[in-house]
mmCIF file of C-alpha atoms in Angstrom:
data_model
loop_
_atom_site.group_PDB
_atom_site.id
_atom_site.type_symbol
_atom_site.label_atom_id
_atom_site.label_comp_id
_atom_site.label_asym_id
_atom_site.label_seq_id
_atom_site.Cartn_x
_atom_site.Cartn_y
_atom_site.Cartn_z
ATOM 1 C CA UNK U 25 21.829 20.057 9.541
ATOM 2 C CA UNK U 26 19.524 23.086 9.726
ATOM 3 C CA UNK U 27 17.216 21.500 7.115
ATOM 4 C CA UNK U 28 17.014 18.298 9.151
ATOM 5 C CA UNK U 29 16.214 20.287 12.285
ATOM 6 C CA UNK U 30 13.282 21.873 10.452
ATOM 7 C CA UNK U 31 12.027 18.917 8.395
ATOM 8 C CA UNK U 32 12.114 16.240 11.086
ATOM 9 C CA UNK U 33 9.685 17.757 13.629
ATOM 10 C CA UNK U 34 7.468 19.494 11.063
ATOM 11 C CA UNK U 35 6.873 16.719 8.529
ATOM 12 C CA UNK U 36 9.181 13.686 8.865
ATOM 13 C CA UNK U 37 7.892 12.551 12.267
ATOM 14 C CA UNK U 38 4.304 12.985 11.027
ATOM 15 C CA UNK U 39 4.675 10.686 8.019
ATOM 16 C CA UNK U 40 7.736 8.465 8.576
ATOM 17 C CA UNK U 41 8.370 5.615 11.006
ATOM 18 C CA UNK U 42 12.047 6.212 11.772
ATOM 19 C CA UNK U 43 15.535 6.821 10.461
ATOM 20 C CA UNK U 44 16.873 3.490 11.739
ATOM 21 C CA UNK U 45 15.616 0.003 12.668
ATOM 22 C CA UNK U 46 15.352 0.814 16.377
ATOM 23 C CA UNK U 47 13.048 3.799 15.841
ATOM 24 C CA UNK U 48 11.059 1.911 13.209
ATOM 25 C CA UNK U 49 10.479 -1.165 15.360
ATOM 26 C CA UNK U 50 9.240 1.078 18.175
ATOM 27 C CA UNK U 51 6.749 2.723 15.810
ATOM 28 C CA UNK U 52 5.544 -0.665 14.510
ATOM 29 C CA UNK U 53 5.001 -1.858 18.078
ATOM 30 C CA UNK U 54 3.025 1.286 18.861
ATOM 31 C CA UNK U 55 0.846 0.864 15.760
ATOM 32 C CA UNK U 56 0.062 -2.768 16.515
ATOM 33 C CA UNK U 57 -0.763 -1.947 20.141
ATOM 34 C CA UNK U 58 -3.640 0.171 18.817
ATOM 35 C CA UNK U 59 -5.212 -2.920 17.278
ATOM 36 C CA UNK U 60 -3.959 -2.753 13.705
ATOM 37 C CA UNK U 61 -3.561 -6.191 12.123
ATOM 38 C CA UNK U 62 -0.142 -5.296 10.800
ATOM 39 C CA UNK U 63 1.915 -2.824 8.833
ATOM 40 C CA UNK U 64 3.143 -2.192 5.341
ATOM 41 C CA UNK U 65 6.738 -1.069 5.694
ATOM 42 C CA UNK U 66 8.633 0.582 2.841
ATOM 43 C CA UNK U 67 12.261 1.621 2.544
ATOM 44 C CA UNK U 68 12.147 5.278 1.513
ATOM 45 C CA UNK U 69 14.817 5.222 -1.202
ATOM 46 C CA UNK U 70 13.449 5.847 -4.713
ATOM 47 C CA UNK U 71 14.633 7.307 -8.005
ATOM 48 C CA UNK U 72 13.925 10.753 -9.398
ATOM 49 C CA UNK U 73 12.642 11.032 -12.975
ATOM 50 C CA UNK U 74 12.890 14.362 -14.752
ATOM 51 C CA UNK U 75 11.296 15.624 -17.954
ATOM 52 C CA UNK U 76 13.701 17.160 -20.476
ATOM 53 C CA UNK U 77 13.018 20.187 -22.666
ATOM 54 C CA UNK U 78 12.125 17.823 -25.527
ATOM 55 C CA UNK U 79 9.432 16.080 -23.463
ATOM 56 C CA UNK U 80 11.419 12.881 -22.957
ATOM 57 C CA UNK U 81 12.133 11.512 -19.489
ATOM 58 C CA UNK U 82 15.531 11.003 -17.907
ATOM 59 C CA UNK U 83 16.823 9.858 -14.545
ATOM 60 C CA UNK U 84 18.425 12.132 -11.983
ATOM 61 C CA UNK U 85 21.738 13.266 -13.553
ATOM 62 C CA UNK U 86 23.768 12.122 -10.565
ATOM 63 C CA UNK U 87 26.425 9.453 -10.958
ATOM 64 C CA UNK U 88 25.228 5.920 -11.661
ATOM 65 C CA UNK U 89 26.682 3.038 -9.662
ATOM 66 C CA UNK U 90 24.784 0.267 -11.461
ATOM 67 C CA UNK U 91 24.921 -2.974 -9.513
ATOM 68 C CA UNK U 92 26.100 -1.126 -6.411
ATOM 69 C CA UNK U 93 22.818 0.846 -6.310
ATOM 70 C CA UNK U 94 20.863 -2.369 -6.779
ATOM 71 C CA UNK U 95 22.798 -4.082 -3.997
ATOM 72 C CA UNK U 96 22.061 -1.191 -1.620
ATOM 73 C CA UNK U 97 18.364 -1.395 -2.561
ATOM 74 C CA UNK U 98 18.327 -5.132 -1.921
ATOM 75 C CA UNK U 99 20.056 -4.725 1.454
ATOM 76 C CA UNK U 100 17.670 -1.952 2.464
ATOM 77 C CA UNK U 101 14.643 -4.098 1.644
ATOM 78 C CA UNK U 102 16.084 -7.174 3.362
ATOM 79 C CA UNK U 103 16.637 -4.987 6.415
ATOM 80 C CA UNK U 104 13.022 -3.856 6.081
ATOM 81 C CA UNK U 105 11.854 -7.474 6.018
ATOM 82 C CA UNK U 106 13.806 -8.053 9.229
ATOM 83 C CA UNK U 107 11.620 -5.423 10.920
ATOM 84 C CA UNK U 108 8.260 -6.979 9.993
ATOM 85 C CA UNK U 109 6.616 -10.284 10.832
ATOM 86 C CA UNK U 110 4.068 -12.787 9.523
ATOM 87 C CA UNK U 111 1.109 -11.140 7.811
ATOM 88 C CA UNK U 112 2.881 -7.821 7.267
ATOM 89 C CA UNK U 113 3.822 -6.347 3.900
ATOM 90 C CA UNK U 114 7.076 -5.115 2.412
ATOM 91 C CA UNK U 115 6.476 -2.169 0.090
ATOM 92 C CA UNK U 116 9.021 -1.719 -2.713
ATOM 93 C CA UNK U 117 9.715 0.957 -5.305
ATOM 94 C CA UNK U 118 11.484 -0.286 -8.408
ATOM 95 C CA UNK U 119 13.146 3.066 -9.160
ATOM 96 C CA UNK U 120 14.901 2.701 -5.804
ATOM 97 C CA UNK U 121 17.139 0.152 -7.534
ATOM 98 C CA UNK U 122 19.099 3.030 -9.048
ATOM 99 C CA UNK U 123 19.671 4.796 -12.333
ATOM 100 C CA UNK U 124 20.438 1.696 -14.421
ATOM 101 C CA UNK U 125 17.183 -0.110 -13.519
ATOM 102 C CA UNK U 126 15.214 3.116 -13.858
ATOM 103 C CA UNK U 127 16.570 3.574 -17.377
ATOM 104 C CA UNK U 128 15.459 0.013 -18.174
ATOM 105 C CA UNK U 129 11.993 0.922 -16.891
ATOM 106 C CA UNK U 130 11.922 4.090 -18.991
ATOM 107 C CA UNK U 131 12.947 2.176 -22.109
ATOM 108 C CA UNK U 132 10.512 -0.700 -21.574
ATOM 109 C CA UNK U 133 13.237 -3.341 -21.354
ATOM 110 C CA UNK U 134 13.022 -6.745 -19.702
ATOM 111 C CA UNK U 135 14.389 -6.935 -16.143
ATOM 112 C CA UNK U 136 18.125 -7.731 -16.034
ATOM 113 C CA UNK U 137 19.378 -10.850 -14.277
ATOM 114 C CA UNK U 138 20.810 -8.776 -11.427
ATOM 115 C CA UNK U 139 17.324 -7.410 -10.657
ATOM 116 C CA UNK U 140 15.738 -10.876 -10.883
ATOM 117 C CA UNK U 141 18.357 -12.208 -8.455
ATOM 118 C CA UNK U 142 17.654 -9.356 -6.022
ATOM 119 C CA UNK U 143 13.915 -10.091 -6.193
ATOM 120 C CA UNK U 144 14.577 -13.784 -5.551
ATOM 121 C CA UNK U 145 16.411 -12.871 -2.341
ATOM 122 C CA UNK U 146 13.432 -10.774 -1.174
ATOM 123 C CA UNK U 147 10.957 -13.528 -2.069
ATOM 124 C CA UNK U 148 12.944 -16.159 -0.212
ATOM 125 C CA UNK U 149 12.945 -14.046 2.960
ATOM 126 C CA UNK U 150 9.275 -13.027 2.588
ATOM 127 C CA UNK U 151 8.150 -16.632 2.100
ATOM 128 C CA UNK U 152 10.134 -17.828 5.097
ATOM 129 C CA UNK U 153 8.378 -15.378 7.425
ATOM 130 C CA UNK U 154 4.969 -15.417 5.702
ATOM 131 C CA UNK U 155 5.140 -11.754 4.654
ATOM 132 C CA UNK U 156 3.949 -10.265 1.379
ATOM 133 C CA UNK U 157 5.411 -7.752 -1.069
ATOM 134 C CA UNK U 158 3.531 -4.959 -2.746
ATOM 135 C CA UNK U 159 4.959 -2.988 -5.631
ATOM 136 C CA UNK U 160 4.197 0.705 -5.378
ATOM 137 C CA UNK U 161 2.932 2.714 -8.328
ATOM 138 C CA UNK U 162 5.321 5.347 -9.631
ATOM 139 C CA UNK U 163 5.351 8.020 -12.333
ATOM 140 C CA UNK U 164 3.626 7.217 -15.633
ATOM 141 C CA UNK U 165 6.939 7.379 -17.470
ATOM 142 C CA UNK U 166 7.950 4.083 -15.829
ATOM 143 C CA UNK U 167 4.585 2.619 -14.781
ATOM 144 C CA UNK U 168 3.850 0.541 -17.913
ATOM 145 C CA UNK U 169 7.105 -1.379 -17.445
ATOM 146 C CA UNK U 170 6.546 -1.683 -13.699
ATOM 147 C CA UNK U 171 3.134 -3.202 -14.447
ATOM 148 C CA UNK U 172 4.619 -5.669 -16.929
ATOM 149 C CA UNK U 173 7.404 -6.750 -14.573
ATOM 150 C CA UNK U 174 4.951 -7.050 -11.664
ATOM 151 C CA UNK U 175 2.472 -9.140 -13.648
ATOM 152 C CA UNK U 176 5.351 -11.495 -14.474
ATOM 153 C CA UNK U 177 6.191 -11.707 -10.753
ATOM 154 C CA UNK U 178 2.557 -12.457 -9.858
ATOM 155 C CA UNK U 179 2.395 -15.011 -12.659
ATOM 156 C CA UNK U 180 5.418 -16.779 -11.155
ATOM 157 C CA UNK U 181 4.868 -16.440 -7.404
ATOM 158 C CA UNK U 182 1.097 -16.017 -6.885
ATOM 159 C CA UNK U 183 0.137 -19.645 -7.436
ATOM 160 C CA UNK U 184 -1.268 -22.663 -5.620
ATOM 161 C CA UNK U 185 -3.027 -20.576 -2.980
ATOM 162 C CA UNK U 186 0.089 -18.593 -2.080
ATOM 163 C CA UNK U 187 0.221 -14.842 -2.722
ATOM 164 C CA UNK U 188 3.511 -12.948 -2.538
ATOM 165 C CA UNK U 189 3.160 -9.935 -4.865
ATOM 166 C CA UNK U 190 0.570 -7.148 -5.038
ATOM 167 C CA UNK U 191 0.383 -4.604 -7.862
ATOM 168 C CA UNK U 192 -0.828 -1.029 -7.333
ATOM 169 C CA UNK U 193 -3.714 0.367 -9.386
ATOM 170 C CA UNK U 194 -4.342 4.133 -9.435
ATOM 171 C CA UNK U 195 -8.018 5.004 -9.845
ATOM 172 C CA UNK U 196 -7.321 8.576 -10.936
ATOM 173 C CA UNK U 197 -6.089 7.234 -14.274
ATOM 174 C CA UNK U 198 -8.714 6.967 -17.015
ATOM 175 C CA UNK U 199 -7.396 3.536 -17.995
ATOM 176 C CA UNK U 200 -7.527 2.114 -14.461
ATOM 177 C CA UNK U 201 -10.618 -0.078 -14.974
ATOM 178 C CA UNK U 202 -9.445 -1.407 -18.339
ATOM 179 C CA UNK U 203 -6.073 -2.329 -16.821
ATOM 180 C CA UNK U 204 -7.731 -4.092 -13.891
ATOM 181 C CA UNK U 205 -10.077 -6.085 -16.128
ATOM 182 C CA UNK U 206 -7.219 -7.077 -18.440
ATOM 183 C CA UNK U 207 -5.042 -8.306 -15.559
ATOM 184 C CA UNK U 208 -7.967 -10.147 -13.966
ATOM 185 C CA UNK U 209 -8.683 -11.929 -17.241
ATOM 186 C CA UNK U 210 -4.998 -12.893 -17.515
ATOM 187 C CA UNK U 211 -4.974 -14.283 -13.980
ATOM 188 C CA UNK U 212 -8.191 -16.245 -14.479
ATOM 189 C CA UNK U 213 -7.062 -17.658 -17.803
ATOM 190 C CA UNK U 214 -3.562 -18.595 -16.654
ATOM 191 C CA UNK U 215 -4.409 -19.860 -13.172
ATOM 192 C CA UNK U 216 -2.599 -17.382 -10.932
ATOM 193 C CA UNK U 217 -3.844 -14.925 -8.314
ATOM 194 C CA UNK U 218 -4.137 -11.247 -9.127
ATOM 195 C CA UNK U 219 -3.461 -9.205 -5.986
ATOM 196 C CA UNK U 220 -3.990 -5.469 -6.148
ATOM 197 C CA UNK U 221 -3.705 -2.441 -3.940
ATOM 198 C CA UNK U 222 -6.241 0.148 -5.077
ATOM 199 C CA UNK U 223 -5.388 3.812 -4.498
ATOM 200 C CA UNK U 224 -6.585 7.078 -5.955
ATOM 201 C CA UNK U 225 -3.094 8.205 -7.068
ATOM 202 C CA UNK U 226 -0.192 10.242 -5.752
ATOM 203 C CA UNK U 227 1.692 11.584 -8.786
ATOM 204 C CA UNK U 228 -0.708 14.235 -10.071
ATOM 205 C CA UNK U 229 2.072 16.842 -9.996
ATOM 206 C CA UNK U 230 4.250 14.875 -12.421
ATOM 207 C CA UNK U 231 1.977 12.457 -14.320
ATOM 208 C CA UNK U 232 0.652 13.098 -17.821
ATOM 209 C CA UNK U 233 -2.441 15.208 -17.179
ATOM 210 C CA UNK U 234 -4.433 13.888 -20.142
ATOM 211 C CA UNK U 235 -4.323 10.377 -18.661
ATOM 212 C CA UNK U 236 -5.891 11.514 -15.368
ATOM 213 C CA UNK U 237 -9.610 12.009 -14.832
ATOM 214 C CA UNK U 238 -10.643 15.588 -15.475
ATOM 215 C CA UNK U 239 -12.298 16.175 -12.092
ATOM 216 C CA UNK U 240 -12.034 14.922 -8.522
ATOM 217 C CA UNK U 241 -15.653 13.727 -8.785
ATOM 218 C CA UNK U 242 -14.683 11.487 -11.708
ATOM 219 C CA UNK U 243 -11.752 10.088 -9.727
ATOM 220 C CA UNK U 244 -14.042 9.429 -6.755
ATOM 221 C CA UNK U 245 -16.520 7.620 -9.000
ATOM 222 C CA UNK U 246 -13.722 5.595 -10.578
ATOM 223 C CA UNK U 247 -12.415 4.438 -7.190
ATOM 224 C CA UNK U 248 -15.819 3.805 -5.615
ATOM 225 C CA UNK U 249 -17.264 1.978 -8.622
ATOM 226 C CA UNK U 250 -14.238 -0.320 -8.926
ATOM 227 C CA UNK U 251 -14.533 -1.193 -5.226
ATOM 228 C CA UNK U 252 -18.281 -1.816 -5.515
ATOM 229 C CA UNK U 253 -17.991 -3.985 -8.609
ATOM 230 C CA UNK U 254 -15.171 -6.079 -7.161
ATOM 231 C CA UNK U 255 -17.061 -6.701 -3.918
ATOM 232 C CA UNK U 256 -20.222 -7.799 -5.737
ATOM 233 C CA UNK U 257 -18.368 -9.580 -8.561
ATOM 234 C CA UNK U 258 -19.737 -7.362 -11.321
ATOM 235 C CA UNK U 259 -16.555 -6.904 -13.331
ATOM 236 C CA UNK U 260 -15.109 -8.376 -16.503
ATOM 237 C CA UNK U 261 -12.774 -11.269 -15.827
ATOM 238 C CA UNK U 262 -14.937 -12.635 -12.993
ATOM 239 C CA UNK U 263 -17.222 -15.440 -14.227
ATOM 240 C CA UNK U 264 -20.860 -14.704 -13.410
ATOM 241 C CA UNK U 265 -22.078 -16.233 -10.145
ATOM 242 C CA UNK U 266 -18.576 -17.119 -8.922
ATOM 243 C CA UNK U 267 -16.390 -15.763 -6.163
ATOM 244 C CA UNK U 268 -13.036 -14.326 -7.185
ATOM 245 C CA UNK U 269 -10.555 -17.134 -6.422
ATOM 246 C CA UNK U 270 -7.893 -15.492 -8.545
ATOM 247 C CA UNK U 271 -7.845 -12.160 -6.738
ATOM 248 C CA UNK U 272 -6.851 -10.440 -3.477
ATOM 249 C CA UNK U 273 -7.838 -6.840 -2.739
ATOM 250 C CA UNK U 274 -6.275 -4.171 -0.539
ATOM 251 C CA UNK U 275 -8.154 -0.858 -0.313
ATOM 252 C CA UNK U 276 -5.758 1.973 0.475
ATOM 253 C CA UNK U 277 -7.492 5.290 0.911
ATOM 254 C CA UNK U 278 -8.014 8.344 3.077
ATOM 255 C CA UNK U 279 -11.402 9.518 1.808
ATOM 256 C CA UNK U 280 -13.900 9.031 4.668
ATOM 257 C CA UNK U 281 -16.878 8.537 2.348
ATOM 258 C CA UNK U 282 -15.120 5.883 0.232
ATOM 259 C CA UNK U 283 -13.849 3.985 3.269
ATOM 260 C CA UNK U 284 -17.238 4.089 5.004
ATOM 261 C CA UNK U 285 -19.089 3.086 1.834
ATOM 262 C CA UNK U 286 -16.764 0.128 1.241
ATOM 263 C CA UNK U 287 -16.916 -1.025 4.864
ATOM 264 C CA UNK U 288 -20.718 -0.798 4.969
ATOM 265 C CA UNK U 289 -21.026 -2.668 1.677
ATOM 266 C CA UNK U 290 -18.790 -5.460 2.989
ATOM 267 C CA UNK U 291 -21.070 -5.945 6.004
ATOM 268 C CA UNK U 292 -24.260 -5.769 3.920
ATOM 269 C CA UNK U 293 -23.014 -8.316 1.391
ATOM 270 C CA UNK U 294 -21.801 -10.611 4.186
ATOM 271 C CA UNK U 295 -25.278 -10.551 5.748
ATOM 272 C CA UNK U 296 -26.722 -11.517 2.358
ATOM 273 C CA UNK U 297 -24.072 -14.166 1.697
ATOM 274 C CA UNK U 298 -23.147 -12.257 -1.459
ATOM 275 C CA UNK U 299 -19.646 -10.908 -0.690
ATOM 276 C CA UNK U 300 -17.276 -12.023 -3.455
ATOM 277 C CA UNK U 301 -13.996 -10.930 -1.882
ATOM 278 C CA UNK U 302 -13.037 -9.812 1.635
ATOM 279 C CA UNK U 303 -10.776 -6.762 1.290
ATOM 280 C CA UNK U 304 -8.114 -5.420 3.601
ATOM 281 C CA UNK U 305 -7.930 -1.728 4.464
ATOM 282 C CA UNK U 306 -5.029 0.621 5.114
ATOM 283 C CA UNK U 307 -3.974 4.243 5.409
ATOM 284 C CA UNK U 308 -0.639 6.000 5.410
ATOM 285 C CA UNK U 309 0.875 6.985 8.723
ATOM 286 C CA UNK U 310 -0.116 10.557 9.510
ATOM 287 C CA UNK U 311 -3.073 10.662 7.122
ATOM 288 C CA UNK U 312 -6.692 10.019 8.179
ATOM 289 C CA UNK U 313 -5.503 8.021 11.189
ATOM 290 C CA UNK U 314 -9.009 8.115 12.678
ATOM 291 C CA UNK U 315 -10.353 6.047 9.761
ATOM 292 C CA UNK U 316 -8.178 3.088 10.696
ATOM 293 C CA UNK U 317 -9.295 3.319 14.321
ATOM 294 C CA UNK U 318 -12.941 3.408 13.263
ATOM 295 C CA UNK U 319 -12.517 0.315 11.079
ATOM 296 C CA UNK U 320 -10.824 -1.531 13.925
ATOM 297 C CA UNK U 321 -13.659 -0.619 16.286
ATOM 298 C CA UNK U 322 -16.283 -1.758 13.774
ATOM 299 C CA UNK U 323 -14.561 -5.118 13.475
ATOM 300 C CA UNK U 324 -14.340 -5.562 17.227
ATOM 301 C CA UNK U 325 -18.020 -4.627 17.626
ATOM 302 C CA UNK U 326 -19.020 -7.155 14.953
ATOM 303 C CA UNK U 327 -17.106 -9.959 16.673
ATOM 304 C CA UNK U 328 -18.488 -8.992 20.095
ATOM 305 C CA UNK U 329 -22.061 -9.029 18.794
ATOM 306 C CA UNK U 330 -21.577 -12.498 17.335
ATOM 307 C CA UNK U 331 -20.176 -13.802 20.615
ATOM 308 C CA UNK U 332 -23.065 -12.224 22.542
ATOM 309 C CA UNK U 333 -25.612 -13.791 20.196
ATOM 310 C CA UNK U 334 -23.918 -17.184 20.305
ATOM 311 C CA UNK U 335 -23.426 -17.221 16.530
ATOM 312 C CA UNK U 336 -20.352 -17.897 14.441
ATOM 313 C CA UNK U 337 -18.537 -14.587 13.911
ATOM 314 C CA UNK U 338 -18.168 -13.300 10.369
ATOM 315 C CA UNK U 339 -14.721 -12.627 9.006
ATOM 316 C CA UNK U 340 -13.901 -8.943 9.406
ATOM 317 C CA UNK U 341 -11.523 -6.959 7.197
ATOM 318 C CA UNK U 342 -7.991 -6.617 8.500
ATOM 319 C CA UNK U 343 -6.741 -3.056 8.948
ATOM 320 C CA UNK U 344 -3.151 -1.967 8.335
ATOM 321 C CA UNK U 345 -1.015 1.130 8.681
ATOM 322 C CA UNK U 346 1.403 2.028 5.860
ATOM 323 C CA UNK U 347 4.809 3.160 7.116
ATOM 324 C CA UNK U 348 7.972 4.440 5.429
ATOM 325 C CA UNK U 349 11.402 4.426 7.013
ATOM 326 C CA UNK U 350 14.846 5.740 6.078
ATOM 327 C CA UNK U 351 16.954 8.833 6.425
ATOM 328 C CA UNK U 352 15.404 12.237 5.783
ATOM 329 C CA UNK U 353 17.277 12.385 2.481
ATOM 330 C CA UNK U 354 16.079 8.924 1.405
ATOM 331 C CA UNK U 355 12.475 9.794 2.300
ATOM 332 C CA UNK U 356 12.465 13.295 0.796
ATOM 333 C CA UNK U 357 10.509 12.470 -2.379
ATOM 334 C CA UNK U 358 7.950 10.557 -0.317
ATOM 335 C CA UNK U 359 7.617 13.575 1.975
ATOM 336 C CA UNK U 360 7.174 15.961 -0.954
ATOM 337 C CA UNK U 361 4.220 13.881 -2.217
ATOM 338 C CA UNK U 362 2.679 13.897 1.261
ATOM 339 C CA UNK U 363 3.040 17.687 1.398
ATOM 340 C CA UNK U 364 1.316 18.007 -1.989
ATOM 341 C CA UNK U 365 -1.521 15.686 -0.942
ATOM 342 C CA UNK U 366 -2.036 17.546 2.309
ATOM 343 C CA UNK U 367 -2.134 21.106 1.036
ATOM 344 C CA UNK U 368 -5.005 22.716 2.887
ATOM 345 C CA UNK U 369 -5.494 19.595 4.987
ATOM 346 C CA UNK U 370 -3.913 20.799 8.207
ATOM 347 C CA UNK U 371 -7.317 20.838 9.853
ATOM 348 C CA UNK U 372 -7.975 17.243 8.860
ATOM 349 C CA UNK U 373 -4.663 16.151 10.389
ATOM 350 C CA UNK U 374 -5.523 17.949 13.605
ATOM 351 C CA UNK U 375 -8.991 16.411 13.613
ATOM 352 C CA UNK U 376 -7.441 12.946 13.509
ATOM 353 C CA UNK U 377 -5.236 13.419 16.563
ATOM 354 C CA UNK U 378 -8.057 13.345 19.193
ATOM 355 C CA UNK U 379 -9.363 10.116 17.642
ATOM 356 C CA UNK U 380 -5.961 8.474 17.990
ATOM 357 C CA UNK U 381 -5.581 9.718 21.562
ATOM 358 C CA UNK U 382 -9.057 8.431 22.444
ATOM 359 C CA UNK U 383 -8.321 5.037 20.875
ATOM 360 C CA UNK U 384 -5.115 4.711 22.882
ATOM 361 C CA UNK U 385 -6.937 5.767 26.077
ATOM 362 C CA UNK U 386 -9.733 3.220 25.435
ATOM 363 C CA UNK U 387 -7.289 0.376 24.968
ATOM 364 C CA UNK U 388 -5.301 1.274 28.067
ATOM 365 C CA UNK U 389 -8.530 1.292 30.099
ATOM 366 C CA UNK U 390 -9.499 -2.127 28.663
ATOM 367 C CA UNK U 391 -6.118 -3.574 29.618
ATOM 368 C CA UNK U 392 -6.481 -2.158 33.144
ATOM 369 C CA UNK U 393 -10.010 -3.575 33.513
ATOM 370 C CA UNK U 394 -8.943 -7.017 32.290
ATOM 371 C CA UNK U 395 -6.035 -7.082 34.721
ATOM 372 C CA UNK U 396 -8.329 -6.147 37.627
ATOM 373 C CA UNK U 397 -10.717 -8.942 36.685
ATOM 374 C CA UNK U 398 -7.865 -11.460 36.563
ATOM 375 C CA UNK U 399 -6.433 -10.305 39.880
ATOM 376 C CA UNK U 400 -9.830 -10.441 41.558
#
């Protein structure tokens, strides 16, 4: 009880949407009122992987409930889908299925029928409401199997112009570009749509250090160069001179330079008629909130300029906010990663608050002005 009293106001409320559906729906409504195109909502439950003295990886030694854990995970994600609407995303973590599934991931096994059935239930609900599902990256001990299972899901469900599943690529890994090019070649050759969420990476405290770029500058270059090459179509797996019909791109990031560079490049390439793929943007709740507001404003300005000039408006990137919900206990591992990412970043968080307040004030003024015009 004391821990909750400390954690909730200091960190939970900063980074999490709510402990129950009522709180979470209120947060989603608030986010969308600021002009965000939608949300990515994740159920906070995930598994804990530990490294033994021998260097092997094991799951949390707590009791395993097998199918019961999987059923709870499925229910939690179905409840999450009930809180979002068309165009939104459901974010899932495969280790949240429990110890049995996590062991399968560690051992590189094929997904069991019980997991496939749970996924089918999520897909059925997501399709019915026109939502999408992205699979979060997790620790390197389980990531190769997560990638394999997710590629199989994209191969099955991302067809005929419909996209359900997104895979997460972490640019801080040295193999990130090779993995992207391989999956893009698979998608192009087999006729399905590769959908990726590109991030820098969030598991530096637990991932195998040798697989991560040696410096932050190298990670920045990895992320920025992948974005640039995808937008201009200069990447293996994309036939020369063609758009990328077998790909969707979501740029998740909190680095102001990377976000600004990507946004500016999108507009430049659109002006030249050379943009190969229109990305979506998003940031986590509580991190670099001002970036999302700036992207929204840029999009609104672009549309307003087109209307003023009497020209057809260009498509503008949609901007999302990534939210996590669940009890403090369920969200604890998520909160630990946010604390690690934000060490020394207190000033940046504070800097973002005036931008959010100003954005809310601007929109309230616009609503008031519009109402006065209507009434007059």
